Each structure stands twice: as C-alpha cells, then as structure tokens.
JSON list of C-alpha atoms in Angstrom, two decimals:
[
{"chain": "A", "resi": 505, "resn": "ASP", "atom": "CA", "xyz": [89.03, 116.99, 114.08]},
{"chain": "A", "resi": 506, "resn": "SER", "atom": "CA", "xyz": [86.73, 118.71, 111.56]},
{"chain": "A", "resi": 507, "resn": "GLY", "atom": "CA", "xyz": [88.16, 122.20, 112.10]},
{"chain": "A", "resi": 508, "resn": "VAL", "atom": "CA", "xyz": [84.81, 123.51, 113.36]},
{"chain": "A", "resi": 509, "resn": "THR", "atom": "CA", "xyz": [84.93, 124.72, 116.96]},
{"chain": "A", "resi": 510, "resn": "GLN", "atom": "CA", "xyz": [82.06, 125.24, 119.37]},
{"chain": "A", "resi": 511, "resn": "THR", "atom": "CA", "xyz": [81.89, 126.72, 122.83]},
{"chain": "A", "resi": 512, "resn": "PRO", "atom": "CA", "xyz": [80.93, 125.96, 125.49]},
{"chain": "A", "resi": 513, "resn": "LYS", "atom": "CA", "xyz": [80.96, 122.16, 125.55]},
{"chain": "A", "resi": 514, "resn": "HIS", "atom": "CA", "xyz": [78.35, 121.97, 128.27]},
{"chain": "A", "resi": 515, "resn": "LEU", "atom": "CA", "xyz": [75.78, 124.44, 129.54]},
{"chain": "A", "resi": 516, "resn": "ILE", "atom": "CA", "xyz": [73.40, 123.98, 132.44]},
{"chain": "A", "resi": 517, "resn": "THR", "atom": "CA", "xyz": [70.79, 126.63, 133.01]},
{"chain": "A", "resi": 518, "resn": "ALA", "atom": "CA", "xyz": [67.31, 127.13, 134.39]},
{"chain": "A", "resi": 519, "resn": "THR", "atom": "CA", "xyz": [63.98, 127.50, 132.65]},
{"chain": "A", "resi": 520, "resn": "GLY", "atom": "CA", "xyz": [63.26, 131.02, 131.47]},
{"chain": "A", "resi": 521, "resn": "GLN", "atom": "CA", "xyz": [66.92, 131.91, 131.03]},
{"chain": "A", "resi": 522, "resn": "ARG", "atom": "CA", "xyz": [68.81, 132.93, 127.89]},
{"chain": "A", "resi": 523, "resn": "VAL", "atom": "CA", "xyz": [72.03, 131.40, 126.58]},
{"chain": "A", "resi": 524, "resn": "THR", "atom": "CA", "xyz": [74.40, 132.00, 123.69]},
{"chain": "A", "resi": 525, "resn": "LEU", "atom": "CA", "xyz": [76.22, 129.25, 121.84]},
{"chain": "A", "resi": 526, "resn": "ARG", "atom": "CA", "xyz": [79.24, 130.08, 119.74]},
{"chain": "A", "resi": 527, "resn": "CYS", "atom": "CA", "xyz": [80.64, 128.47, 116.58]},
{"chain": "A", "resi": 528, "resn": "SER", "atom": "CA", "xyz": [83.72, 129.11, 114.46]},
{"chain": "A", "resi": 529, "resn": "PRO", "atom": "CA", "xyz": [83.65, 127.51, 110.99]},
{"chain": "A", "resi": 530, "resn": "ARG", "atom": "CA", "xyz": [86.51, 125.75, 109.23]},
{"chain": "A", "resi": 531, "resn": "SER", "atom": "CA", "xyz": [89.06, 128.06, 107.73]},
{"chain": "A", "resi": 532, "resn": "GLY", "atom": "CA", "xyz": [87.75, 129.27, 104.37]},
{"chain": "A", "resi": 533, "resn": "ASP", "atom": "CA", "xyz": [84.16, 128.14, 104.88]},
{"chain": "A", "resi": 534, "resn": "LEU", "atom": "CA", "xyz": [81.55, 130.86, 104.47]},
{"chain": "A", "resi": 535, "resn": "SER", "atom": "CA", "xyz": [78.42, 128.95, 105.48]},
{"chain": "A", "resi": 536, "resn": "VAL", "atom": "CA", "xyz": [77.42, 128.05, 109.00]},
{"chain": "A", "resi": 537, "resn": "TYR", "atom": "CA", "xyz": [74.51, 125.76, 109.84]},
{"chain": "A", "resi": 538, "resn": "TRP", "atom": "CA", "xyz": [72.91, 125.13, 113.22]},
{"chain": "A", "resi": 539, "resn": "TYR", "atom": "CA", "xyz": [71.28, 121.83, 114.14]},
{"chain": "A", "resi": 540, "resn": "GLN", "atom": "CA", "xyz": [69.51, 120.52, 117.22]},
{"chain": "A", "resi": 541, "resn": "GLN", "atom": "CA", "xyz": [69.87, 116.86, 118.16]},
{"chain": "A", "resi": 542, "resn": "SER", "atom": "CA", "xyz": [67.47, 115.35, 120.64]},
{"chain": "A", "resi": 543, "resn": "LEU", "atom": "CA", "xyz": [66.84, 111.69, 121.45]},
{"chain": "A", "resi": 544, "resn": "ASP", "atom": "CA", "xyz": [63.35, 111.60, 119.99]},
{"chain": "A", "resi": 545, "resn": "GLN", "atom": "CA", "xyz": [63.78, 113.90, 116.98]},
{"chain": "A", "resi": 546, "resn": "GLY", "atom": "CA", "xyz": [67.28, 113.19, 115.76]},
{"chain": "A", "resi": 547, "resn": "LEU", "atom": "CA", "xyz": [69.21, 115.95, 114.01]},
{"chain": "A", "resi": 548, "resn": "GLN", "atom": "CA", "xyz": [66.98, 118.86, 113.00]},
{"chain": "A", "resi": 549, "resn": "PHE", "atom": "CA", "xyz": [68.15, 121.75, 110.86]},
{"chain": "A", "resi": 550, "resn": "LEU", "atom": "CA", "xyz": [67.59, 125.13, 112.47]},
{"chain": "A", "resi": 551, "resn": "ILE", "atom": "CA", "xyz": [69.15, 127.85, 110.34]},
{"chain": "A", "resi": 552, "resn": "GLN", "atom": "CA", "xyz": [71.95, 128.66, 107.88]},
{"chain": "A", "resi": 553, "resn": "TYR", "atom": "CA", "xyz": [74.04, 131.77, 107.43]},
{"chain": "A", "resi": 554, "resn": "TYR", "atom": "CA", "xyz": [76.24, 132.47, 104.45]},
{"chain": "A", "resi": 555, "resn": "ASN", "atom": "CA", "xyz": [78.84, 135.23, 104.61]},
{"chain": "A", "resi": 556, "resn": "GLY", "atom": "CA", "xyz": [76.88, 137.12, 107.22]},
{"chain": "A", "resi": 557, "resn": "GLU", "atom": "CA", "xyz": [73.41, 136.77, 105.75]},
{"chain": "A", "resi": 558, "resn": "GLU", "atom": "CA", "xyz": [70.62, 134.39, 106.64]},
{"chain": "A", "resi": 559, "resn": "ARG", "atom": "CA", "xyz": [70.29, 131.89, 103.78]},
{"chain": "A", "resi": 560, "resn": "ALA", "atom": "CA", "xyz": [67.84, 129.23, 104.93]},
{"chain": "A", "resi": 561, "resn": "LYS", "atom": "CA", "xyz": [65.55, 128.57, 107.85]},
{"chain": "A", "resi": 562, "resn": "GLY", "atom": "CA", "xyz": [64.35, 125.25, 109.18]},
{"chain": "A", "resi": 563, "resn": "ASN", "atom": "CA", "xyz": [62.46, 124.27, 112.30]},
{"chain": "A", "resi": 564, "resn": "ILE", "atom": "CA", "xyz": [63.75, 127.13, 114.40]},
{"chain": "A", "resi": 565, "resn": "LEU", "atom": "CA", "xyz": [61.55, 128.42, 117.20]},
{"chain": "A", "resi": 566, "resn": "GLU", "atom": "CA", "xyz": [60.81, 132.14, 117.48]},
{"chain": "A", "resi": 567, "resn": "ARG", "atom": "CA", "xyz": [62.59, 132.10, 120.85]},
{"chain": "A", "resi": 568, "resn": "PHE", "atom": "CA", "xyz": [65.78, 131.17, 119.04]},
{"chain": "A", "resi": 569, "resn": "SER", "atom": "CA", "xyz": [67.85, 133.47, 116.87]},
{"chain": "A", "resi": 570, "resn": "ALA", "atom": "CA", "xyz": [71.26, 133.42, 115.24]},
{"chain": "A", "resi": 571, "resn": "GLN", "atom": "CA", "xyz": [73.71, 135.68, 113.55]},
{"chain": "A", "resi": 572, "resn": "GLN", "atom": "CA", "xyz": [77.01, 135.47, 111.71]},
{"chain": "A", "resi": 573, "resn": "PHE", "atom": "CA", "xyz": [79.65, 138.09, 112.30]},
{"chain": "A", "resi": 574, "resn": "PRO", "atom": "CA", "xyz": [82.16, 139.65, 109.86]},
{"chain": "A", "resi": 575, "resn": "ASP", "atom": "CA", "xyz": [84.86, 137.24, 111.04]},
{"chain": "A", "resi": 576, "resn": "LEU", "atom": "CA", "xyz": [82.38, 134.45, 110.07]},
{"chain": "A", "resi": 577, "resn": "HIS", "atom": "CA", "xyz": [81.88, 133.05, 113.53]},
{"chain": "A", "resi": 578, "resn": "SER", "atom": "CA", "xyz": [78.25, 132.50, 114.44]},
{"chain": "A", "resi": 579, "resn": "GLU", "atom": "CA", "xyz": [76.19, 132.66, 117.59]},
{"chain": "A", "resi": 580, "resn": "LEU", "atom": "CA", "xyz": [72.92, 130.90, 118.37]},
{"chain": "A", "resi": 581, "resn": "ASN", "atom": "CA", "xyz": [70.82, 132.65, 120.99]},
{"chain": "A", "resi": 582, "resn": "LEU", "atom": "CA", "xyz": [68.21, 130.65, 122.89]},
{"chain": "A", "resi": 583, "resn": "SER", "atom": "CA", "xyz": [65.82, 132.56, 125.13]},
{"chain": "A", "resi": 584, "resn": "SER", "atom": "CA", "xyz": [62.92, 131.81, 127.48]},
{"chain": "A", "resi": 585, "resn": "LEU", "atom": "CA", "xyz": [64.35, 128.35, 127.79]},
{"chain": "A", "resi": 586, "resn": "GLU", "atom": "CA", "xyz": [62.08, 125.41, 128.42]},
{"chain": "A", "resi": 587, "resn": "LEU", "atom": "CA", "xyz": [62.86, 121.90, 129.64]},
{"chain": "A", "resi": 588, "resn": "GLY", "atom": "CA", "xyz": [62.26, 120.62, 126.10]},
{"chain": "A", "resi": 589, "resn": "ASP", "atom": "CA", "xyz": [65.12, 122.73, 124.77]},
{"chain": "A", "resi": 590, "resn": "SER", "atom": "CA", "xyz": [67.59, 120.39, 126.46]},
{"chain": "A", "resi": 591, "resn": "ALA", "atom": "CA", "xyz": [69.54, 118.85, 123.59]},
{"chain": "A", "resi": 592, "resn": "LEU", "atom": "CA", "xyz": [72.82, 118.77, 121.75]},
{"chain": "A", "resi": 593, "resn": "TYR", "atom": "CA", "xyz": [73.33, 121.77, 119.49]},
{"chain": "A", "resi": 594, "resn": "PHE", "atom": "CA", "xyz": [75.68, 121.33, 116.57]},
{"chain": "A", "resi": 595, "resn": "CYS", "atom": "CA", "xyz": [77.19, 123.80, 114.23]},
{"chain": "A", "resi": 596, "resn": "ALA", "atom": "CA", "xyz": [78.39, 122.75, 110.79]},
{"chain": "A", "resi": 597, "resn": "SER", "atom": "CA", "xyz": [80.18, 124.63, 108.05]},
{"chain": "A", "resi": 598, "resn": "SER", "atom": "CA", "xyz": [80.62, 124.36, 104.32]},
{"chain": "A", "resi": 599, "resn": "ALA", "atom": "CA", "xyz": [82.46, 126.31, 101.68]},
{"chain": "A", "resi": 600, "resn": "GLY", "atom": "CA", "xyz": [79.54, 127.47, 99.58]},
{"chain": "A", "resi": 601, "resn": "GLY", "atom": "CA", "xyz": [76.13, 128.97, 100.12]},
{"chain": "A", "resi": 602, "resn": "THR", "atom": "CA", "xyz": [74.11, 126.37, 98.27]},
{"chain": "A", "resi": 603, "resn": "GLY", "atom": "CA", "xyz": [74.49, 122.67, 97.77]},
{"chain": "A", "resi": 604, "resn": "ALA", "atom": "CA", "xyz": [74.74, 121.67, 101.39]},
{"chain": "A", "resi": 605, "resn": "TYR", "atom": "CA", "xyz": [75.93, 118.11, 100.84]},
{"chain": "A", "resi": 606, "resn": "GLU", "atom": "CA", "xyz": [79.45, 118.53, 102.20]},
{"chain": "A", "resi": 607, "resn": "GLN", "atom": "CA", "xyz": [79.01, 119.85, 105.71]},
{"chain": "A", "resi": 608, "resn": "TYR", "atom": "CA", "xyz": [81.52, 119.44, 108.52]},
{"chain": "A", "resi": 609, "resn": "PHE", "atom": "CA", "xyz": [80.25, 119.35, 112.07]},
{"chain": "A", "resi": 610, "resn": "GLY", "atom": "CA", "xyz": [81.67, 120.71, 115.27]},
{"chain": "A", "resi": 611, "resn": "PRO", "atom": "CA", "xyz": [81.80, 118.78, 118.56]},
{"chain": "A", "resi": 612, "resn": "GLY", "atom": "CA", "xyz": [78.53, 120.27, 119.79]},
{"chain": "A", "resi": 613, "resn": "THR", "atom": "CA", "xyz": [77.24, 122.05, 122.87]},
{"chain": "A", "resi": 614, "resn": "ARG", "atom": "CA", "xyz": [75.21, 120.01, 125.33]},
{"chain": "A", "resi": 615, "resn": "LEU", "atom": "CA", "xyz": [72.48, 122.17, 126.82]},
{"chain": "A", "resi": 616, "resn": "THR", "atom": "CA", "xyz": [70.66, 121.06, 129.93]},
{"chain": "A", "resi": 617, "resn": "VAL", "atom": "CA", "xyz": [67.68, 123.12, 131.09]},
{"chain": "A", "resi": 618, "resn": "THR", "atom": "CA", "xyz": [66.58, 122.41, 134.66]},
{"chain": "B", "resi": 566, "resn": "GLN", "atom": "CA", "xyz": [55.68, 110.15, 108.40]},
{"chain": "B", "resi": 567, "resn": "LYS", "atom": "CA", "xyz": [59.26, 111.31, 108.50]},
{"chain": "B", "resi": 568, "resn": "GLU", "atom": "CA", "xyz": [60.97, 112.13, 105.21]},
{"chain": "B", "resi": 569, "resn": "VAL", "atom": "CA", "xyz": [63.91, 109.86, 106.09]},
{"chain": "B", "resi": 570, "resn": "GLU", "atom": "CA", "xyz": [63.49, 106.58, 107.93]},
{"chain": "B", "resi": 571, "resn": "GLN", "atom": "CA", "xyz": [66.33, 104.64, 109.49]},
{"chain": "B", "resi": 572, "resn": "ASP", "atom": "CA", "xyz": [66.24, 101.54, 111.66]},
{"chain": "B", "resi": 573, "resn": "PRO", "atom": "CA", "xyz": [67.67, 102.64, 115.03]},
{"chain": "B", "resi": 574, "resn": "GLY", "atom": "CA", "xyz": [69.06, 99.21, 115.82]},
{"chain": "B", "resi": 575, "resn": "PRO", "atom": "CA", "xyz": [71.02, 98.52, 117.91]},
{"chain": "B", "resi": 576, "resn": "LEU", "atom": "CA", "xyz": [73.06, 96.28, 115.65]},
{"chain": "B", "resi": 577, "resn": "SER", "atom": "CA", "xyz": [75.79, 94.02, 117.05]},
{"chain": "B", "resi": 578, "resn": "VAL", "atom": "CA", "xyz": [78.18, 92.12, 114.80]},
{"chain": "B", "resi": 579, "resn": "PRO", "atom": "CA", "xyz": [81.42, 90.18, 115.32]},
{"chain": "B", "resi": 580, "resn": "GLU", "atom": "CA", "xyz": [84.67, 91.69, 114.19]},
{"chain": "B", "resi": 581, "resn": "GLY", "atom": "CA", "xyz": [85.33, 91.03, 110.50]},
{"chain": "B", "resi": 582, "resn": "ALA", "atom": "CA", "xyz": [81.66, 90.84, 109.55]},
{"chain": "B", "resi": 583, "resn": "ILE", "atom": "CA", "xyz": [80.08, 92.75, 106.69]},
{"chain": "B", "resi": 584, "resn": "VAL", "atom": "CA", "xyz": [77.67, 95.37, 107.99]},
{"chain": "B", "resi": 585, "resn": "SER", "atom": "CA", "xyz": [74.69, 96.68, 106.05]},
{"chain": "B", "resi": 586, "resn": "LEU", "atom": "CA", "xyz": [73.03, 99.92, 107.13]},
{"chain": "B", "resi": 587, "resn": "ASN", "atom": "CA", "xyz": [69.98, 101.25, 105.35]},
{"chain": "B", "resi": 588, "resn": "CYS", "atom": "CA", "xyz": [67.66, 104.22, 104.98]},
{"chain": "B", "resi": 589, "resn": "THR", "atom": "CA", "xyz": [64.49, 104.84, 103.08]},
{"chain": "B", "resi": 590, "resn": "TYR", "atom": "CA", "xyz": [63.07, 108.18, 102.08]},
{"chain": "B", "resi": 591, "resn": "SER", "atom": "CA", "xyz": [59.91, 109.64, 100.63]},
{"chain": "B", "resi": 592, "resn": "ASN", "atom": "CA", "xyz": [61.02, 112.85, 98.90]},
{"chain": "B", "resi": 593, "resn": "SER", "atom": "CA", "xyz": [61.87, 112.14, 95.26]},
{"chain": "B", "resi": 594, "resn": "ALA", "atom": "CA", "xyz": [63.66, 115.49, 95.03]},
{"chain": "B", "resi": 595, "resn": "PHE", "atom": "CA", "xyz": [66.57, 114.21, 97.12]},
{"chain": "B", "resi": 596, "resn": "GLN", "atom": "CA", "xyz": [69.67, 113.99, 94.92]},
{"chain": "B", "resi": 597, "resn": "TYR", "atom": "CA", "xyz": [72.62, 113.98, 97.32]},
{"chain": "B", "resi": 598, "resn": "PHE", "atom": "CA", "xyz": [72.98, 111.21, 99.86]},
{"chain": "B", "resi": 599, "resn": "MET", "atom": "CA", "xyz": [75.42, 111.29, 102.75]},
{"chain": "B", "resi": 600, "resn": "TRP", "atom": "CA", "xyz": [76.58, 108.96, 105.47]},
{"chain": "B", "resi": 601, "resn": "TYR", "atom": "CA", "xyz": [77.85, 110.32, 108.75]},
{"chain": "B", "resi": 602, "resn": "ARG", "atom": "CA", "xyz": [79.47, 108.47, 111.64]},
{"chain": "B", "resi": 603, "resn": "GLN", "atom": "CA", "xyz": [78.93, 109.77, 115.15]},
{"chain": "B", "resi": 604, "resn": "TYR", "atom": "CA", "xyz": [80.89, 108.50, 118.12]},
{"chain": "B", "resi": 605, "resn": "SER", "atom": "CA", "xyz": [79.40, 108.93, 121.55]},
{"chain": "B", "resi": 606, "resn": "ARG", "atom": "CA", "xyz": [79.46, 112.56, 122.71]},
{"chain": "B", "resi": 607, "resn": "LYS", "atom": "CA", "xyz": [81.06, 113.71, 119.44]},
{"chain": "B", "resi": 608, "resn": "GLY", "atom": "CA", "xyz": [79.86, 115.57, 116.37]},
{"chain": "B", "resi": 609, "resn": "PRO", "atom": "CA", "xyz": [78.83, 113.73, 113.18]},
{"chain": "B", "resi": 610, "resn": "GLU", "atom": "CA", "xyz": [81.75, 112.98, 110.87]},
{"chain": "B", "resi": 611, "resn": "LEU", "atom": "CA", "xyz": [81.14, 112.92, 107.11]},
{"chain": "B", "resi": 612, "resn": "LEU", "atom": "CA", "xyz": [82.11, 109.50, 105.72]},
{"chain": "B", "resi": 613, "resn": "MET", "atom": "CA", "xyz": [81.04, 109.87, 102.12]},
{"chain": "B", "resi": 614, "resn": "TYR", "atom": "CA", "xyz": [78.42, 111.25, 99.82]},
{"chain": "B", "resi": 615, "resn": "THR", "atom": "CA", "xyz": [76.96, 110.16, 96.51]},
{"chain": "B", "resi": 616, "resn": "TYR", "atom": "CA", "xyz": [74.99, 111.94, 93.86]},
{"chain": "B", "resi": 617, "resn": "SER", "atom": "CA", "xyz": [71.86, 110.38, 92.39]},
{"chain": "B", "resi": 618, "resn": "SER", "atom": "CA", "xyz": [71.82, 106.61, 91.90]},
{"chain": "B", "resi": 619, "resn": "GLY", "atom": "CA", "xyz": [74.80, 104.29, 91.87]},
{"chain": "B", "resi": 620, "resn": "ASN", "atom": "CA", "xyz": [77.63, 103.05, 94.02]},
{"chain": "B", "resi": 621, "resn": "LYS", "atom": "CA", "xyz": [80.62, 104.72, 95.59]},
{"chain": "B", "resi": 622, "resn": "GLU", "atom": "CA", "xyz": [83.48, 102.98, 97.35]},
{"chain": "B", "resi": 623, "resn": "ASP", "atom": "CA", "xyz": [85.98, 104.39, 99.83]},
{"chain": "B", "resi": 624, "resn": "GLY", "atom": "CA", "xyz": [88.23, 101.84, 101.47]},
{"chain": "B", "resi": 625, "resn": "ARG", "atom": "CA", "xyz": [86.10, 99.45, 103.49]},
{"chain": "B", "resi": 626, "resn": "PHE", "atom": "CA", "xyz": [82.97, 101.55, 102.95]},
{"chain": "B", "resi": 627, "resn": "THR", "atom": "CA", "xyz": [80.57, 101.29, 100.02]},
{"chain": "B", "resi": 628, "resn": "ALA", "atom": "CA", "xyz": [77.53, 103.51, 99.58]},
{"chain": "B", "resi": 629, "resn": "GLN", "atom": "CA", "xyz": [74.66, 102.49, 97.31]},
{"chain": "B", "resi": 630, "resn": "VAL", "atom": "CA", "xyz": [71.72, 104.56, 96.17]},
{"chain": "B", "resi": 631, "resn": "ASP", "atom": "CA", "xyz": [68.62, 103.16, 94.48]},
{"chain": "B", "resi": 632, "resn": "LYS", "atom": "CA", "xyz": [66.45, 106.14, 93.63]},
{"chain": "B", "resi": 633, "resn": "SER", "atom": "CA", "xyz": [63.76, 104.03, 92.02]},
{"chain": "B", "resi": 634, "resn": "SER", "atom": "CA", "xyz": [63.17, 102.34, 95.38]},
{"chain": "B", "resi": 635, "resn": "LYS", "atom": "CA", "xyz": [64.05, 105.42, 97.44]},
{"chain": "B", "resi": 636, "resn": "TYR", "atom": "CA", "xyz": [66.53, 103.26, 99.36]},
{"chain": "B", "resi": 637, "resn": "ILE", "atom": "CA", "xyz": [70.15, 103.85, 100.29]},
{"chain": "B", "resi": 638, "resn": "SER", "atom": "CA", "xyz": [72.69, 101.58, 101.92]},
{"chain": "B", "resi": 639, "resn": "LEU", "atom": "CA", "xyz": [76.11, 101.72, 103.52]},
{"chain": "B", "resi": 640, "resn": "PHE", "atom": "CA", "xyz": [78.20, 98.56, 103.59]},
{"chain": "B", "resi": 641, "resn": "ILE", "atom": "CA", "xyz": [81.18, 98.18, 105.88]},
{"chain": "B", "resi": 642, "resn": "ARG", "atom": "CA", "xyz": [83.55, 95.34, 105.03]},
{"chain": "B", "resi": 643, "resn": "ASP", "atom": "CA", "xyz": [85.87, 93.70, 107.54]},
{"chain": "B", "resi": 644, "resn": "SER", "atom": "CA", "xyz": [84.24, 95.59, 110.37]},
{"chain": "B", "resi": 645, "resn": "GLN", "atom": "CA", "xyz": [86.48, 96.67, 113.26]},
{"chain": "B", "resi": 646, "resn": "PRO", "atom": "CA", "xyz": [85.72, 97.52, 116.89]},
{"chain": "B", "resi": 647, "resn": "SER", "atom": "CA", "xyz": [86.66, 101.10, 116.01]},
{"chain": "B", "resi": 648, "resn": "ASP", "atom": "CA", "xyz": [83.64, 101.16, 113.67]},
{"chain": "B", "resi": 649, "resn": "SER", "atom": "CA", "xyz": [81.36, 101.01, 116.72]},
{"chain": "B", "resi": 650, "resn": "ALA", "atom": "CA", "xyz": [79.35, 104.22, 116.50]},
{"chain": "B", "resi": 651, "resn": "THR", "atom": "CA", "xyz": [76.01, 105.60, 115.41]},
{"chain": "B", "resi": 652, "resn": "TYR", "atom": "CA", "xyz": [75.65, 105.89, 111.64]},
{"chain": "B", "resi": 653, "resn": "LEU", "atom": "CA", "xyz": [73.42, 108.63, 110.28]},
{"chain": "B", "resi": 654, "resn": "CYS", "atom": "CA", "xyz": [72.14, 108.89, 106.76]},
{"chain": "B", "resi": 655, "resn": "ALA", "atom": "CA", "xyz": [71.37, 112.33, 105.39]},
{"chain": "B", "resi": 656, "resn": "MET", "atom": "CA", "xyz": [70.08, 113.64, 102.11]},
{"chain": "B", "resi": 657, "resn": "THR", "atom": "CA", "xyz": [69.21, 116.85, 100.33]},
{"chain": "B", "resi": 658, "resn": "PRO", "atom": "CA", "xyz": [67.83, 118.09, 97.03]},
{"chain": "B", "resi": 659, "resn": "THR", "atom": "CA", "xyz": [70.16, 119.77, 94.54]},
{"chain": "B", "resi": 660, "resn": "GLY", "atom": "CA", "xyz": [70.77, 123.38, 95.49]},
{"chain": "B", "resi": 661, "resn": "ALA", "atom": "CA", "xyz": [69.12, 123.06, 98.89]},
{"chain": "B", "resi": 662, "resn": "ASN", "atom": "CA", "xyz": [70.75, 124.39, 101.99]},
{"chain": "B", "resi": 663, "resn": "ASN", "atom": "CA", "xyz": [69.87, 121.92, 104.68]},
{"chain": "B", "resi": 664, "resn": "LEU", "atom": "CA", "xyz": [70.25, 118.22, 105.29]},
{"chain": "B", "resi": 665, "resn": "PHE", "atom": "CA", "xyz": [67.49, 115.82, 106.21]},
{"chain": "B", "resi": 666, "resn": "PHE", "atom": "CA", "xyz": [68.77, 113.19, 108.62]},
{"chain": "B", "resi": 667, "resn": "GLY", "atom": "CA", "xyz": [67.70, 109.75, 109.63]},
{"chain": "B", "resi": 668, "resn": "THR", "atom": "CA", "xyz": [67.63, 109.07, 113.35]},
{"chain": "B", "resi": 669, "resn": "GLY", "atom": "CA", "xyz": [70.75, 106.91, 113.18]},
{"chain": "B", "resi": 670, "resn": "THR", "atom": "CA", "xyz": [71.64, 103.24, 113.65]},
{"chain": "B", "resi": 671, "resn": "ARG", "atom": "CA", "xyz": [73.80, 102.30, 116.60]},
{"chain": "B", "resi": 672, "resn": "LEU", "atom": "CA", "xyz": [76.43, 99.73, 115.62]},
{"chain": "B", "resi": 673, "resn": "THR", "atom": "CA", "xyz": [78.61, 97.69, 117.95]},
{"chain": "B", "resi": 674, "resn": "VAL", "atom": "CA", "xyz": [81.43, 95.55, 116.55]},
{"chain": "B", "resi": 675, "resn": "ILE", "atom": "CA", "xyz": [82.41, 92.88, 119.04]},
{"chain": "B", "resi": 676, "resn": "PRO", "atom": "CA", "xyz": [86.10, 91.85, 119.14]}
]
C-alpha cells in the first residue's frame, strides 16, 4: 500500500457527462500528479500540483481540469466526456515540488464512458 | 517516435530464471531512471531508481543505465511467480516535474 488513496475505484458514465476523481496524497507529501493510462498510449502525465498551486502541465485536454485543496487532496474534473476518455486515471504523490523521480501511485480510478 | 521505447512482450520464463527487461530512450536530458512494477488492476509500484549511468542493486533486482547508448535494463535474479506483473520503465530530466513512461513489459514467471 503506497499511502495514496483514490476514489472512486470504478466509474461508468455516458458521453457528454462530467465526473470528478479524487486523490489524497501520502502523509507529508505536497505534490500530486495525475496520469492517464490507456492501452494504446501507456501512462501519460496530465498535470501536477504542489502545495495548492499548479506546477507543471502535460498532455491534458482543455475539457479536463484539476485543483489541489488546502488539505492537499486533489480532484481531477473531466467534462464533455468522450468514448476515448475511457482509461485508468492514476494519482501519484511526492514530497517535493521538483525532481519528480520518487513518485508513489494510488490504486487508480477506472473510468468507462459509454 | 516515442521518447521512451519498451518491448511490450509478453515474456514468459520458468521460475528461478534471470529476467532481463529493457528500455531505450531518445532524450539525452533524462538523468533519473525508474522501474515500476504494476500488478493487474493495481497502481504502479516504485521498485528502484538510479541517477545517471551505472548500476544499482536491491535484493534480487539490479538496474543498469548506459547513457551513452540511451539504454536501461532491469535484471531480476531467481525469478518467482510473484514477480509476474507488468514492468514499466520511467525517466525524467533533473528538476523536471513529470515522468516519461515506457508502455510496459508483461512478465509471467511459470512455477
């Protein structure tokens, strides 16, 4: 158990809908990272927050947004969902804001868009 | 061309065999190299990381980095059925905030 928690474990929704995924980092970690894992693309970095502020952005669609709250948990919001958004979404955390080499991953949320 | 290439396998070996998993990369700025293990329907688990070139050993696992060839390896000695998983390599430049992953190699260790 990495200490990173994610809810929900599974999410099934329809195209055009909006969902929110939640992540709580390991105790003491200030950075949260979001990744998308699909069969054809592998793990793709979406976005990083450090102590409440956006720190880095990757291949995140404009329909997706994230935030980190004062208690350091983070939420990833996915809107206008398309079939292609079906994937595993992972959250990871690390202690610092830079030097991302020691990241610990949560169990993931499996999103199915029908 | 992807920045990190990894043979997806699948790779099947008998219990006790030495396993070699490899990745190549194109970005010479990568300085940190990680190996993650991912069991089915679980999140990636950090096995070990190395900085720059060289070897690092942790129990039955040895990571090697050859920056001149842009090639990294993970060796698993005395492989066990519990090692059956997908192994992901990842790497990042110094000071960067995101990891670049390979697509993973699926390993099965047969008892």
